[in-house]
Structures are given as C-alpha cells and as structure tokens.
Amino acid sequence: MLDELKKGLRAQADPAKARILRGFFKTGPGEYGEGDIFLGLAVPKIRALSKRYGCLDISDAEKLLSSPIHEERLCALLILVQKFEKGAGPEKREIYRRYLKNTVYINSWDLVDLTADRIVGAFLKDRDKSVLYKLAGSKNIWDRRIAILATFHFIKNGLSAQTFAVAGILLNDEHDLIHKAVGWMLREVGKRIDIDTEERFLKSRYKKMPRTMLRYAIERFPETKRRAYLKGEI
C-alpha cells in the first residue's frame, strides 16, 4: 500500500509547479528549506490521497515521513492526523510519540502548521505540558515552531496560558519564521478568546518584541491602537 501511495503522488507531479514551490519554500543554499525536493502537488491533491490511504499503518506512515520529498512527508503527516483523531487512547499516544521522535523530518512551516496543534496540542490538552517548553528551547527552528503552533489547540478551546508561556520563551528568538508564528498565535488569542487578554500580555512586552512579531499580533486591532503600538505609545 505504501508503494501505491508513492506512485499516486508521483503520478501527479508537475515540474513547473515544483519549480515555483522550491522558490516559495526557500530551498536554495543557506535558506531554511535548503535541498528540499518537490513534486509540484497542491495541498488538496495531497489531502485527497491521504484520505484514500488513511488505513496505512502507523509504521508505514512513519517510513513515508522520512522521505526526502516534501509532498510525501506532508501526506504522511496528514495520515497521522487522521489516525490520531479517529484513534483510541493507546493509538493517540503512539502517534504523538512518533511525531515527536521524527521532528527532524517535520522541517517546513506548512508541515508544522497543518499538524502540530492537531497531534501535539490535542494530546497535551489535559496532560503535563513541559515538553512544549523543551521544544521552545530547542536549537531546531521547527521544534520551536511546533511548540508555539501546538498551543493553537488550547486557544481553540478558550485557553491562553500555554500560548503566553511559550511566547515568553520565544520572545527574543532570532528567526523570522518564529516571529511570525508567535505573532499569529497571539493574534488568535485576541480573535478567539478576548482582545483584552492578548493586550495584557502585550503591554509589558511589546516594546521588546521583534517588529514582525508585533505586527502580526496587532494586525486585527483598530487602526488607531495599532499605530500607537507601532509607535511605542501604549
């Protein structure tokens, strides 16, 4: 079945789109996606195949996740999300364990953003969350992005404390992709929970935040207030 899935993905390869994706995901020397290989498939096509092969066993999905091909890794992760959401407790735990074991392959922002909250966040909702702080302190940018994106699950359930805790650790991060992710999650707190809750976090920290992080966080604020934050007048 694994070979069939790979054939299904490769049969839809689009070299022209692959060239575009290589540029979009920064695969050049020294860039964050250096050396990543693309077939040129749009996400809806990958989703369709992940649903068709959703019965792939966890071990085969893990094998697929180690592929050098971006779309194969994404397909593997989408299958694991499906299996996690349908699975019982022991299966959820095993998928969570294997996800964290293989973060070296979850090495692009789309791979993280489509899965971290649905596996890591969902598993940790009623459990000890110290693993998020460990991930947030990692030297690996994708571990750090997993840490903050996992908290999206909590935000969707009306909880902001873990987002603020992880954001605090990442406040001085040097990477633009972390600035964007933290700002995005802070914005989601304001959007889905309460803007006053977001502001309580921002007011004592916004002057120290990377500019991109702040811009993302205040994107939905009224224009007058947004400008005041950008000018340091709050």
Short mmCIF file of C-alpha atoms in Angstrom, two decimals:
data_model
loop_
_atom_site.label_atom_id
_atom_site.label_comp_id
_atom_site.label_asym_id
_atom_site.label_seq_id
_atom_site.Cartn_x
_atom_site.Cartn_y
_atom_site.Cartn_z
CA MET A 1 0.00 0.00 0.00
CA LEU A 2 2.87 2.38 0.75
CA ASP A 3 4.29 1.88 -2.74
CA GLU A 4 0.86 2.52 -4.25
CA LEU A 5 0.59 5.78 -2.33
CA LYS A 6 4.01 6.92 -3.52
CA LYS A 7 3.05 6.08 -7.11
CA GLY A 8 -0.19 8.02 -6.69
CA LEU A 9 1.71 11.09 -5.53
CA ARG A 10 4.39 10.90 -8.20
CA ALA A 11 1.84 10.30 -10.98
CA GLN A 12 0.53 13.82 -10.32
CA ALA A 13 3.93 15.51 -10.35
CA ASP A 14 4.02 18.92 -12.01
CA PRO A 15 7.60 20.07 -12.75
CA ALA A 16 6.57 23.67 -13.41
CA LYS A 17 4.75 23.93 -10.09
CA ALA A 18 7.65 22.16 -8.37
CA ARG A 19 9.96 24.97 -9.50
CA ILE A 20 7.59 27.55 -8.03
CA LEU A 21 7.35 25.63 -4.75
CA ARG A 22 11.13 25.35 -4.46
CA GLY A 23 11.29 29.13 -4.53
CA PHE A 24 8.32 29.63 -2.23
CA PHE A 25 9.70 27.29 0.42
CA LYS A 26 13.22 28.73 0.22
CA THR A 27 15.16 25.65 -0.85
CA GLY A 28 18.32 27.42 -2.02
CA PRO A 29 21.75 27.21 -0.36
CA GLY A 30 21.66 28.67 3.14
CA GLU A 31 17.88 29.05 3.15
CA TYR A 32 15.60 27.39 5.70
CA GLY A 33 14.37 24.73 3.24
CA GLU A 34 17.74 24.05 1.65
CA GLY A 35 17.71 20.93 -0.51
CA ASP A 36 14.03 20.06 -0.07
CA ILE A 37 12.59 18.17 -3.06
CA PHE A 38 9.15 18.93 -4.51
CA LEU A 39 6.90 17.01 -6.88
CA GLY A 40 4.68 20.01 -7.50
CA LEU A 41 1.38 18.89 -5.94
CA ALA A 42 -1.18 21.27 -4.48
CA VAL A 43 -2.31 20.56 -0.92
CA PRO A 44 -5.87 19.50 -1.91
CA LYS A 45 -4.42 16.69 -4.05
CA ILE A 46 -2.24 15.55 -1.18
CA ARG A 47 -5.22 15.64 1.18
CA ALA A 48 -7.27 13.53 -1.23
CA LEU A 49 -4.58 10.86 -1.34
CA SER A 50 -4.11 10.97 2.43
CA LYS A 51 -7.82 10.21 2.83
CA ARG A 52 -7.72 7.42 0.25
CA TYR A 53 -4.80 5.80 2.05
CA GLY A 54 -5.90 6.66 5.58
CA CYS A 55 -5.76 2.99 6.55
CA LEU A 56 -1.98 2.94 6.06
CA ASP A 57 -0.48 1.60 9.26
CA ILE A 58 1.45 3.88 11.58
CA SER A 59 4.82 2.27 10.83
CA ASP A 60 4.43 2.82 7.09
CA ALA A 61 3.33 6.41 7.68
CA GLU A 62 6.47 6.88 9.76
CA LYS A 63 8.58 5.48 6.91
CA LEU A 64 6.93 7.89 4.48
CA LEU A 65 7.62 10.76 6.86
CA SER A 66 11.37 10.19 6.45
CA SER A 67 11.12 10.76 2.68
CA PRO A 68 13.28 13.49 1.10
CA ILE A 69 10.20 14.53 -0.91
CA HIS A 70 8.16 17.31 0.69
CA GLU A 71 4.74 16.13 -0.50
CA GLU A 72 5.38 12.61 0.77
CA ARG A 73 6.23 13.95 4.22
CA LEU A 74 3.09 16.11 4.22
CA CYS A 75 0.94 13.17 3.12
CA ALA A 76 2.40 11.03 5.92
CA LEU A 77 1.60 13.72 8.47
CA LEU A 78 -1.96 14.17 7.23
CA ILE A 79 -2.49 10.42 7.52
CA LEU A 80 -1.16 10.52 11.08
CA VAL A 81 -3.55 13.37 11.92
CA GLN A 82 -6.49 11.34 10.61
CA LYS A 83 -5.42 8.26 12.54
CA PHE A 84 -4.86 10.30 15.70
CA GLU A 85 -8.30 11.91 15.54
CA LYS A 86 -10.04 8.57 14.94
CA GLY A 87 -7.87 6.50 17.26
CA ALA A 88 -8.33 5.36 20.85
CA GLY A 89 -6.04 6.39 23.70
CA PRO A 90 -3.13 3.99 23.06
CA GLU A 91 -3.05 4.80 19.34
CA LYS A 92 -3.13 8.55 20.04
CA ARG A 93 -0.21 8.17 22.43
CA GLU A 94 1.80 6.18 19.90
CA ILE A 95 1.21 8.70 17.11
CA TYR A 96 2.16 11.56 19.45
CA ARG A 97 5.33 9.69 20.44
CA ARG A 98 6.34 9.04 16.86
CA TYR A 99 5.56 12.62 15.83
CA LEU A 100 7.99 13.99 18.42
CA LYS A 101 10.53 11.28 17.60
CA ASN A 102 10.56 12.43 13.96
CA THR A 103 10.56 16.22 14.19
CA VAL A 104 13.77 16.25 12.12
CA TYR A 105 11.51 15.44 9.15
CA ILE A 106 8.77 17.94 10.11
CA ASN A 107 11.03 20.59 8.72
CA SER A 108 8.94 23.22 6.98
CA TRP A 109 6.34 25.69 8.20
CA ASP A 110 3.46 24.04 6.34
CA LEU A 111 4.28 20.61 7.78
CA VAL A 112 4.24 22.10 11.27
CA ASP A 113 1.25 24.39 10.85
CA LEU A 114 -1.08 21.72 9.47
CA THR A 115 -0.35 19.18 12.18
CA ALA A 116 1.22 20.43 15.44
CA ASP A 117 -2.00 21.57 17.10
CA ARG A 118 -3.94 18.53 15.90
CA ILE A 119 -1.48 16.00 17.31
CA VAL A 120 0.81 17.59 19.90
CA GLY A 121 -1.65 20.17 21.18
CA ALA A 122 -4.58 17.76 21.18
CA PHE A 123 -2.60 15.10 23.05
CA LEU A 124 -1.31 17.52 25.68
CA LYS A 125 -4.58 19.33 26.35
CA ASP A 126 -5.21 17.55 29.67
CA ARG A 127 -1.62 16.47 30.31
CA ASP A 128 1.65 17.93 31.53
CA LYS A 129 2.87 20.48 29.01
CA SER A 130 6.54 20.76 29.96
CA VAL A 131 7.52 19.16 26.64
CA LEU A 132 6.42 22.39 24.95
CA TYR A 133 8.97 24.38 26.94
CA LYS A 134 11.68 21.89 25.99
CA LEU A 135 10.73 22.24 22.32
CA ALA A 136 10.64 26.03 22.64
CA GLY A 137 14.22 25.95 23.92
CA SER A 138 15.48 23.74 21.09
CA LYS A 139 18.17 24.88 18.65
CA ASN A 140 15.99 23.48 15.87
CA ILE A 141 13.68 26.15 14.44
CA TRP A 142 10.99 23.60 13.60
CA ASP A 143 10.88 22.27 17.17
CA ARG A 144 10.34 25.85 18.31
CA ARG A 145 7.59 26.40 15.76
CA ILE A 146 5.92 23.13 16.83
CA ALA A 147 5.94 24.41 20.42
CA ILE A 148 4.02 27.59 19.65
CA LEU A 149 1.72 26.08 17.00
CA ALA A 150 0.75 23.24 19.34
CA THR A 151 -0.86 25.86 21.57
CA PHE A 152 -3.36 26.67 18.81
CA HIS A 153 -5.34 23.68 20.07
CA PHE A 154 -5.60 25.29 23.50
CA ILE A 155 -6.60 28.64 22.01
CA LYS A 156 -9.41 26.93 20.09
CA ASN A 157 -10.61 25.64 23.45
CA GLY A 158 -10.52 29.05 25.13
CA LEU A 159 -7.16 28.66 26.88
CA SER A 160 -4.34 31.18 26.52
CA ALA A 161 -1.89 30.46 29.36
CA GLN A 162 0.28 28.00 27.42
CA THR A 163 0.45 30.27 24.39
CA PHE A 164 1.72 33.08 26.60
CA ALA A 165 4.19 30.77 28.36
CA VAL A 166 5.71 29.54 25.09
CA ALA A 167 5.59 33.03 23.54
CA GLY A 168 7.55 34.33 26.51
CA ILE A 169 10.31 31.80 25.85
CA LEU A 170 10.40 32.73 22.16
CA LEU A 171 10.17 36.49 22.63
CA ASN A 172 13.84 37.02 21.76
CA ASP A 173 14.06 34.37 19.05
CA GLU A 174 16.16 35.47 16.09
CA HIS A 175 14.27 33.73 13.28
CA ASP A 176 11.61 35.48 11.23
CA LEU A 177 9.53 32.29 10.95
CA ILE A 178 9.26 32.18 14.74
CA HIS A 179 8.39 35.88 14.93
CA LYS A 180 5.53 35.28 12.51
CA ALA A 181 4.29 32.16 14.30
CA VAL A 182 4.29 33.76 17.76
CA GLY A 183 2.59 36.90 16.47
CA TRP A 184 -0.01 34.79 14.71
CA MET A 185 -0.84 32.80 17.85
CA LEU A 186 -1.09 35.98 19.94
CA ARG A 187 -3.45 37.40 17.33
CA GLU A 188 -5.54 34.22 17.56
CA VAL A 189 -5.84 34.71 21.32
CA GLY A 190 -7.32 38.14 20.67
CA LYS A 191 -9.58 36.83 17.92
CA ARG A 192 -10.85 33.62 19.52
CA ILE A 193 -10.69 34.38 23.24
CA ASP A 194 -10.53 38.06 24.09
CA ILE A 195 -8.55 41.03 22.83
CA ASP A 196 -8.08 42.34 26.39
CA THR A 197 -6.42 39.04 27.31
CA GLU A 198 -4.00 39.47 24.42
CA GLU A 199 -3.28 43.07 25.39
CA ARG A 200 -2.45 42.15 28.97
CA PHE A 201 0.37 40.04 27.58
CA LEU A 202 1.45 42.65 25.03
CA LYS A 203 1.53 45.81 27.12
CA SER A 204 4.55 44.88 29.21
CA ARG A 205 6.39 43.19 26.34
CA TYR A 206 5.58 44.79 23.01
CA LYS A 207 8.50 47.26 23.08
CA LYS A 208 10.93 44.34 23.34
CA MET A 209 9.25 42.23 20.64
CA PRO A 210 10.70 41.76 17.18
CA ARG A 211 8.83 44.10 14.85
CA THR A 212 7.37 41.31 12.72
CA MET A 213 6.02 39.52 15.80
CA LEU A 214 4.31 42.69 16.98
CA ARG A 215 2.85 43.47 13.56
CA TYR A 216 1.33 40.01 13.32
CA ALA A 217 -0.01 40.19 16.88
CA ILE A 218 -1.80 43.52 16.42
CA GLU A 219 -2.99 43.02 12.85
CA ARG A 220 -6.67 42.94 13.85
CA PHE A 221 -6.51 45.89 16.26
CA PRO A 222 -8.35 49.12 15.43
CA GLU A 223 -6.08 51.28 13.26
CA THR A 224 -5.54 53.97 15.89
CA LYS A 225 -4.49 51.45 18.52
CA ARG A 226 -2.35 49.53 16.05
CA ARG A 227 -0.41 52.68 15.17
CA ALA A 228 0.02 53.53 18.83
CA TYR A 229 1.61 50.13 19.47
CA LEU A 230 3.93 50.55 16.49
CA LYS A 231 4.99 53.99 17.75
CA GLY A 232 5.52 52.72 21.31
CA GLU A 233 2.80 54.98 22.70
CA ILE A 234 0.72 52.43 24.63
#
